[in-house]
Amino acid sequence: MPKDSGIGASSKRREDVRFLTGSGNYTDDINIYGQLYVHFLRADVAHAKLNGVDTKDAEAMPGVVRIFTGADFEAVGSIPCGWLITDRHGDPMQEPRHPVLAHGKIRHVGEPICAVVAETREQARDAAEAIVLDYETLPAVINMKDAVKADAPKVHDELTGNLCYDWGFVEDNKGAVDEAIKGAAHVTTLELVNNRLVANPMEPRVAVGEYNRSDDMHTLHTTSQNPHVIRLLMGAFVLGIPEHKLRVVAPDVGGGFGTKIFHYQEEAFVTFAAKALNRPVKWTSTRSEAFMSDAHGRDHVTKIELALDAENNFVAVRTETYANMGAYLSTFAPSVPTWLHGTLMAGNYKTPHIYVNVKAVFTNTVPVDAYRGAGRPEATFQLERVIDMAARELGVDPVALRRQNFITEFPYATPVAVEYDTGDYTATMDKLIDIADFAGFEARRKESEAKGKLRGLGVNCYIEACGIAPSNLVGQLGARAGLYDAATVRVNATGSISVMVGAHSHGQGHETSFPQVISEMIGIPEDQIDIVHGDTSKIPFGMGTYGSRSLAVCGSAMVRAAEKVINKAKKIAAHLMEASEGDIELKDGRFSVAGTDKSVAWGDVTLAAYVPHNYPLKDIEPGLEETAFYDPANFTYPSGAYACEVELDPETGHVKVERFSAADDFGNIINPMIVSGQVHGGIAQGIGQAMLEGCVYDADGQLISASYMDYAMPRAEDVPFYTVDHSCQTPCTHNPLGVKGCGEAGAIGSPPSLVNAVLDAINSGAGKKVAHIDMPLTPSRVWAAMQ
Amino acid sequence: MYAFEIERPTTLDAAKAAIADGGQALSGGQTLIPTLKARLAMPEKLVSLHSIAELKGVSTDGEGRICIKGATVHRTVGDEAGAYPALASVAARIGDPAVRNRGTIGGSLANNDPSACYPAAALGSGATICTDRREIAADDYFKGMFTTALAEGEIVTEVKFPVPEVAAYEKFIQPASRFPLVAVFVAKFADGVRVAITGASETGVFRWAEAEKALSDNFTPEALEGLKMDPDHMIADLHGDKAYRAHLCAVMTKRAVKNAK
Ligand SMILES: Cc1cc2nc3c(=O)[nH]c(=O)nc-3n(C[C@H](O)[C@H](O)[C@H](O)COP(=O)(O)OP(=O)(O)OC[C@H]3O[C@@H](n4cnc5c(N)ncnc54)[C@H](O)[C@@H]3O)c2cc1C
């Protein structure tokens, strides 16, 4: 019998009521008395020397309050980067200054140059058109391999070149890897592009700055996945505002996918301008601005070599990747191609020797940073593609080749610095073969062929490192902050509970799933429990939501805080029932004395805590509220096996994704329905990356795919009904819930099987054999590859 | 968007007067409003055709032609032009429901986007475009990308479609915009076959003379075997190069012949 509440129940997402009835409170819904509007004049060239900005005529236009330029921010800090990568030679990465408004130089299309603040949005836009820029266009560097040539134009004149870092991982492995490849029976080499993506959350970014002279208090309302991180980065590093004078609020956020993790110039601007002008200042991004100012994702160019022995055992993996940083270092950018990518190159396989080289490169493009999966999709894609290619070259079954090389004993220390605690890759593969009905594939292929179509089946496995946290580990890896989380469980006098959590929910359903955990622990109904998130003035602290960390890290903090609450409540219950604390049991919302029929209700105990007429005041304080900080011992390692079936029209190159099946191991599961939804959304984005989405610059640095007329987002008709299963569960060994995280799996695990399936379809036909096609597999690319 | 004035006349005469007075026609706004939002146009006055009853509706005239008034939305044509199934199917597949509930045939033909659907239907059917001043044969109407025979301020009031024996519209969509990457309208009349192609050419919608000739003799997909479109004047962009579009012209034409009803 499925449960109807608590852990394991598919409780309906309570937040959806407000989202689906238009009663959400998004940042753009916030309008403050006296508010002004800012319009950013953005660069329409990719690279230029900015000699001057003439704002005289614009300032005289109706409604204009003030126009800010780069000069106004000379004394203001640089937009900071949260990670410091140390290169192969032990040197720190090159880290350029990232100004709030361009000063002296323009470095990418979309970079803000001037900020026009006016009484209305249209007045600000009108005035921006009257600003005269004096600049000399410089040759742009767009292609990464060109950018690292000695004579390439420099994105940042003060740096030695466009190479941010040249990272080797693990550098000490290199010799053994080279040897193993030399001596291998077979080496498969694959060069590929992991296509650049624009995250495109449904809600564009918005920021409203507010300043109160009476108490010198700044408030920033912003579309953020992590308000405390913004408060820290912007307060401490950019504007110099101490935390007690800065409140950051991220109310309902309409999707983030990573791109709303980072601290952006616009947030610093509205906060700065609100004080300078003593009026609230609001910015709402247009969709066009989002394309050229939200951090982009992926954009790797990789060569991977997989070496096998004569029995088809993997003996070594060697990779060389160029990773685009864009023009500036966004908050997480340097960590994505390194610690979130290199550490995953073992995948699900016991390859003994692995070496990863990553060259991070500055180009005249929008900064690139984490996008759903961040680094792990790039790792999974190249590994799972090269394995499929090796299977084809060797004429062996791609599933058998994978199985033969699976890691089967845990814990398992990989050659790339991480230790997987649990997993069962054979179990997820078995499950996949069952739910995807591999047995029926040949019959379906025949049906397709009868229609003149080609059918392909593609498979892949994945492993990811989630619950992005262990502070001591990430500190060694270059994180400039700790990555724990915090929660406060506040029990009210009549027994209802508010839980203040550092994780932020912007689609993940925390408001539903977190109360399920508390409800299970205490035995009171879920609707007696509310989650409070997204406001630094209400939450103790928190590092926000990304890297599938919310439940594993913040949920663990919540469990710890709830345990403290329960322990204290038991003391109170013991006092009320004149029993000894050790005999008190909590079940279904009642405290009872073991072996007796004495009991008191949860509400009686909580009331006693706040109306302490009969209370052990000399032993414990009144009140019932506890906070816990939780820093895990390791990452979590969700894993799974995915399969996809496509039908290809050989005349047009059009590919239809017919079936998609996912067998995931997320450890324990709180709400199966929400988990399925997360996997569905992730796969939709994976289908987007593999089949449709591609962010393209021309050689001059103009963004060609700058709107939905040219940037293809997946729609309902592009995705099949999914078959997802998460019954294979190897609980995480080091967090109290045994959970692993599920938010990114779909996006990480799906692109390789999609591409593998299309290649299987093509190569099943009578025509030309094709070894690889770069994503997105648009009809024109597929058709061209087949000619 | 720059500020503009708007008039909402209820008769064609009033609309003509307002347009003669420097106004620009606004029909469904599905093309014009995004253009204004992007500040790519700066009209002083818009004249909405939305409330003019005499510019709406689908009917059949004495010659059996399907006549669609200029401000009729795609949705209505999809629902009511069933006597000409290929035409109804063109309308029913434009954009999404929101677009079909606002966008109009007059706006589409006046705009003449090189990837729009109605131009292929009109040219492929040999329709007549009626304006507030004259009647223009489709063969004389389309003058290249975003260009038509319409004079400044001329209003498309009605489009008259002769109904062929069989016809079909085969649309291969561009993955992002979902406009045609290449779409082909094929219509077989008693006196010959017309093949109109949209999405493919740098000069907008055009007729494929060789295919028409081959099909007029033998209306089967096989008649097109070996026929190749010259890639020279094809559009090349992110979504397909010239060779791909030329190839699709042939594939979609064959499919249209096969599916013609
Ligand atoms: C998301 C989306 C998807 C779309 N997909 C497709 C598609 O797949 N295929 C397709 O063909 N189209 C597509 N369209 C375009 C759509 O069909 C529009 O309806 C059409 O292009 C313009 O019609 P409108 O009535 O909206 O014209 P408007 O936008 O109001 O006007 C367009 C132009 O025509 C002029 N005009 C309008 N009416 C008249 C008239 N009666 N006489 C003279 N001039 C006039 C206006 O002054 C303006 O210059 C799509 C549009 C959108 C927004």
PDB file of C-alpha atoms in Angstrom, chain A residues 275-404:
ATOM      1  CA  LYS A 275      21.139  54.188  -2.116  1.00  0.00           C
ATOM      2  CA  ALA A 276      22.670  56.695  -4.513  1.00  0.00           C
ATOM      3  CA  LEU A 277      19.221  57.903  -5.594  1.00  0.00           C
ATOM      4  CA  ASN A 278      17.422  57.177  -2.328  1.00  0.00           C
ATOM      5  CA  ARG A 279      14.610  55.508  -4.260  1.00  0.00           C
ATOM      6  CA  PRO A 280      13.879  51.896  -5.087  1.00  0.00           C
ATOM      7  CA  VAL A 281      15.262  50.808  -8.463  1.00  0.00           C
ATOM      8  CA  LYS A 282      13.867  47.935 -10.500  1.00  0.00           C
ATOM      9  CA  TRP A 283      15.261  45.947 -13.406  1.00  0.00           C
ATOM     10  CA  THR A 284      13.323  43.340 -15.324  1.00  0.00           C
ATOM     11  CA  SER A 285      15.207  41.446 -17.986  1.00  0.00           C
ATOM     12  CA  THR A 286      13.608  41.047 -21.365  1.00  0.00           C
ATOM     13  CA  ARG A 287      13.943  37.677 -23.038  1.00  0.00           C
ATOM     14  CA  SER A 288      16.375  39.212 -25.518  1.00  0.00           C
ATOM     15  CA  GLU A 289      18.542  40.474 -22.656  1.00  0.00           C
ATOM     16  CA  ALA A 290      18.402  37.053 -21.028  1.00  0.00           C
ATOM     17  CA  PHE A 291      19.942  35.484 -24.119  1.00  0.00           C
ATOM     18  CA  MET A 292      22.928  37.815 -23.924  1.00  0.00           C
ATOM     19  CA  SER A 293      23.370  38.291 -20.199  1.00  0.00           C
ATOM     20  CA  ASP A 294      22.338  35.119 -18.321  1.00  0.00           C
ATOM     21  CA  ALA A 295      25.355  32.866 -17.913  1.00  0.00           C
ATOM     22  CA  HIS A 296      25.354  30.202 -20.620  1.00  0.00           C
ATOM     23  CA  GLY A 297      26.093  26.518 -20.062  1.00  0.00           C
ATOM     24  CA  ARG A 298      28.357  23.694 -21.340  1.00  0.00           C
ATOM     25  CA  ASP A 299      30.501  24.712 -24.359  1.00  0.00           C
ATOM     26  CA  HIS A 300      33.306  22.184 -24.181  1.00  0.00           C
ATOM     27  CA  VAL A 301      35.425  20.891 -27.031  1.00  0.00           C
ATOM     28  CA  THR A 302      36.889  17.534 -26.069  1.00  0.00           C
ATOM     29  CA  LYS A 303      39.133  14.799 -27.299  1.00  0.00           C
ATOM     30  CA  ILE A 304      38.724  11.570 -25.344  1.00  0.00           C
ATOM     31  CA  GLU A 305      40.672   8.335 -25.717  1.00  0.00           C
ATOM     32  CA  LEU A 306      39.499   5.055 -24.229  1.00  0.00           C
ATOM     33  CA  ALA A 307      42.042   2.246 -24.088  1.00  0.00           C
ATOM     34  CA  LEU A 308      41.007  -1.396 -23.727  1.00  0.00           C
ATOM     35  CA  ASP A 309      42.928  -4.587 -23.245  1.00  0.00           C
ATOM     36  CA  ALA A 310      42.505  -7.685 -25.381  1.00  0.00           C
ATOM     37  CA  GLU A 311      39.585  -8.833 -23.183  1.00  0.00           C
ATOM     38  CA  ASN A 312      37.823  -5.482 -23.607  1.00  0.00           C
ATOM     39  CA  ASN A 313      38.555  -4.311 -20.086  1.00  0.00           C
ATOM     40  CA  PHE A 314      38.978  -0.570 -19.833  1.00  0.00           C
ATOM     41  CA  VAL A 315      42.581   0.175 -18.990  1.00  0.00           C
ATOM     42  CA  ALA A 316      42.850   3.932 -19.382  1.00  0.00           C
ATOM     43  CA  VAL A 317      40.993   7.128 -20.201  1.00  0.00           C
ATOM     44  CA  ARG A 318      42.721  10.287 -21.337  1.00  0.00           C
ATOM     45  CA  THR A 319      40.918  13.502 -22.157  1.00  0.00           C
ATOM     46  CA  GLU A 320      41.766  16.956 -23.349  1.00  0.00           C
ATOM     47  CA  THR A 321      39.045  19.571 -23.047  1.00  0.00           C
ATOM     48  CA  TYR A 322      38.781  23.213 -23.996  1.00  0.00           C
ATOM     49  CA  ALA A 323      36.210  24.835 -21.743  1.00  0.00           C
ATOM     50  CA  ASN A 324      34.760  28.206 -22.600  1.00  0.00           C
ATOM     51  CA  MET A 325      34.667  30.683 -19.722  1.00  0.00           C
ATOM     52  CA  GLY A 326      33.245  33.514 -21.824  1.00  0.00           C
ATOM     53  CA  ALA A 327      34.565  37.005 -21.236  1.00  0.00           C
ATOM     54  CA  TYR A 328      34.562  36.980 -17.425  1.00  0.00           C
ATOM     55  CA  LEU A 329      34.612  34.407 -14.645  1.00  0.00           C
ATOM     56  CA  SER A 330      31.096  33.867 -13.383  1.00  0.00           C
ATOM     57  CA  THR A 331      30.604  32.677  -9.793  1.00  0.00           C
ATOM     58  CA  PHE A 332      31.081  28.914 -10.234  1.00  0.00           C
ATOM     59  CA  ALA A 333      32.592  28.923 -13.722  1.00  0.00           C
ATOM     60  CA  PRO A 334      36.111  27.613 -13.027  1.00  0.00           C
ATOM     61  CA  SER A 335      34.808  24.708 -10.940  1.00  0.00           C
ATOM     62  CA  VAL A 336      32.474  23.335 -13.615  1.00  0.00           C
ATOM     63  CA  PRO A 337      34.991  21.868 -16.089  1.00  0.00           C
ATOM     64  CA  THR A 338      37.338  20.841 -13.270  1.00  0.00           C
ATOM     65  CA  TRP A 339      35.898  19.547  -9.996  1.00  0.00           C
ATOM     66  CA  LEU A 340      32.438  18.890 -11.345  1.00  0.00           C
ATOM     67  CA  HIS A 341      33.777  17.192 -14.471  1.00  0.00           C
ATOM     68  CA  GLY A 342      37.248  15.725 -13.979  1.00  0.00           C
ATOM     69  CA  THR A 343      36.210  13.912 -10.794  1.00  0.00           C
ATOM     70  CA  LEU A 344      33.430  12.121 -12.683  1.00  0.00           C
ATOM     71  CA  MET A 345      35.554  10.725 -15.500  1.00  0.00           C
ATOM     72  CA  ALA A 346      35.592   7.258 -13.988  1.00  0.00           C
ATOM     73  CA  GLY A 347      31.864   7.051 -14.559  1.00  0.00           C
ATOM     74  CA  ASN A 348      30.451   3.710 -13.482  1.00  0.00           C
ATOM     75  CA  TYR A 349      33.591   1.827 -14.521  1.00  0.00           C
ATOM     76  CA  LYS A 350      36.676   0.454 -12.862  1.00  0.00           C
ATOM     77  CA  THR A 351      39.154   2.051 -15.255  1.00  0.00           C
ATOM     78  CA  PRO A 352      42.440   2.012 -13.355  1.00  0.00           C
ATOM     79  CA  HIS A 353      44.189   4.909 -15.076  1.00  0.00           C
ATOM     80  CA  ILE A 354      42.542   8.256 -15.814  1.00  0.00           C
ATOM     81  CA  TYR A 355      43.987  11.605 -16.741  1.00  0.00           C
ATOM     82  CA  VAL A 356      41.954  14.710 -17.494  1.00  0.00           C
ATOM     83  CA  ASN A 357      43.333  17.898 -18.966  1.00  0.00           C
ATOM     84  CA  VAL A 358      41.186  21.022 -19.126  1.00  0.00           C
ATOM     85  CA  LYS A 359      42.122  24.312 -20.701  1.00  0.00           C
ATOM     86  CA  ALA A 360      39.747  27.057 -19.645  1.00  0.00           C
ATOM     87  CA  VAL A 361      39.657  29.854 -22.161  1.00  0.00           C
ATOM     88  CA  PHE A 362      38.462  33.442 -22.220  1.00  0.00           C
ATOM     89  CA  THR A 363      36.503  34.469 -25.322  1.00  0.00           C
ATOM     90  CA  ASN A 364      34.396  37.463 -26.313  1.00  0.00           C
ATOM     91  CA  THR A 365      31.176  35.724 -25.358  1.00  0.00           C
ATOM     92  CA  VAL A 366      28.728  35.757 -22.450  1.00  0.00           C
ATOM     93  CA  PRO A 367      30.217  34.119 -19.330  1.00  0.00           C
ATOM     94  CA  VAL A 368      29.632  30.367 -19.165  1.00  0.00           C
ATOM     95  CA  ASP A 369      28.809  28.677 -15.875  1.00  0.00           C
ATOM     96  CA  ALA A 370      26.829  25.855 -14.304  1.00  0.00           C
ATOM     97  CA  TYR A 371      23.712  24.678 -16.100  1.00  0.00           C
ATOM     98  CA  ARG A 372      21.629  21.749 -14.795  1.00  0.00           C
ATOM     99  CA  GLY A 373      24.199  19.038 -14.244  1.00  0.00           C
ATOM    100  CA  ALA A 374      27.187  21.370 -14.584  1.00  0.00           C
ATOM    101  CA  GLY A 375      30.304  19.469 -15.652  1.00  0.00           C
ATOM    102  CA  ARG A 376      28.765  16.075 -14.980  1.00  0.00           C
ATOM    103  CA  PRO A 377      26.769  16.025 -18.236  1.00  0.00           C
ATOM    104  CA  GLU A 378      29.964  16.901 -20.090  1.00  0.00           C
ATOM    105  CA  ALA A 379      31.824  14.052 -18.355  1.00  0.00           C
ATOM    106  CA  THR A 380      29.016  11.567 -18.889  1.00  0.00           C
ATOM    107  CA  PHE A 381      28.517  12.511 -22.510  1.00  0.00           C
ATOM    108  CA  GLN A 382      32.084  11.975 -23.635  1.00  0.00           C
ATOM    109  CA  LEU A 383      32.580   8.797 -21.654  1.00  0.00           C
ATOM    110  CA  GLU A 384      29.307   7.178 -22.689  1.00  0.00           C
ATOM    111  CA  ARG A 385      29.796   8.195 -26.295  1.00  0.00           C
ATOM    112  CA  VAL A 386      33.320   6.828 -26.481  1.00  0.00           C
ATOM    113  CA  ILE A 387      32.220   3.550 -24.905  1.00  0.00           C
ATOM    114  CA  ASP A 388      29.498   3.160 -27.520  1.00  0.00           C
ATOM    115  CA  MET A 389      31.982   3.977 -30.229  1.00  0.00           C
ATOM    116  CA  ALA A 390      34.425   1.405 -28.861  1.00  0.00           C
ATOM    117  CA  ALA A 391      31.671  -1.221 -28.802  1.00  0.00           C
ATOM    118  CA  ARG A 392      30.892  -0.490 -32.444  1.00  0.00           C
ATOM    119  CA  GLU A 393      34.572  -0.617 -33.426  1.00  0.00           C
ATOM    120  CA  LEU A 394      35.058  -3.884 -31.570  1.00  0.00           C
ATOM    121  CA  GLY A 395      31.787  -5.367 -32.705  1.00  0.00           C
ATOM    122  CA  VAL A 396      30.594  -6.061 -29.172  1.00  0.00           C
ATOM    123  CA  ASP A 397      27.288  -5.360 -27.499  1.00  0.00           C
ATOM    124  CA  PRO A 398      27.405  -1.895 -25.894  1.00  0.00           C
ATOM    125  CA  VAL A 399      25.478  -3.104 -22.847  1.00  0.00           C
ATOM    126  CA  ALA A 400      27.770  -6.088 -22.344  1.00  0.00           C
ATOM    127  CA  LEU A 401      30.843  -3.900 -22.679  1.00  0.00           C
ATOM    128  CA  ARG A 402      29.516  -1.637 -19.970  1.00  0.00           C
ATOM    129  CA  ARG A 403      28.503  -4.457 -17.657  1.00  0.00           C
ATOM    130  CA  GLN A 404      31.899  -6.082 -17.953  1.00  0.00           C
TER     131      GLN A 404
END
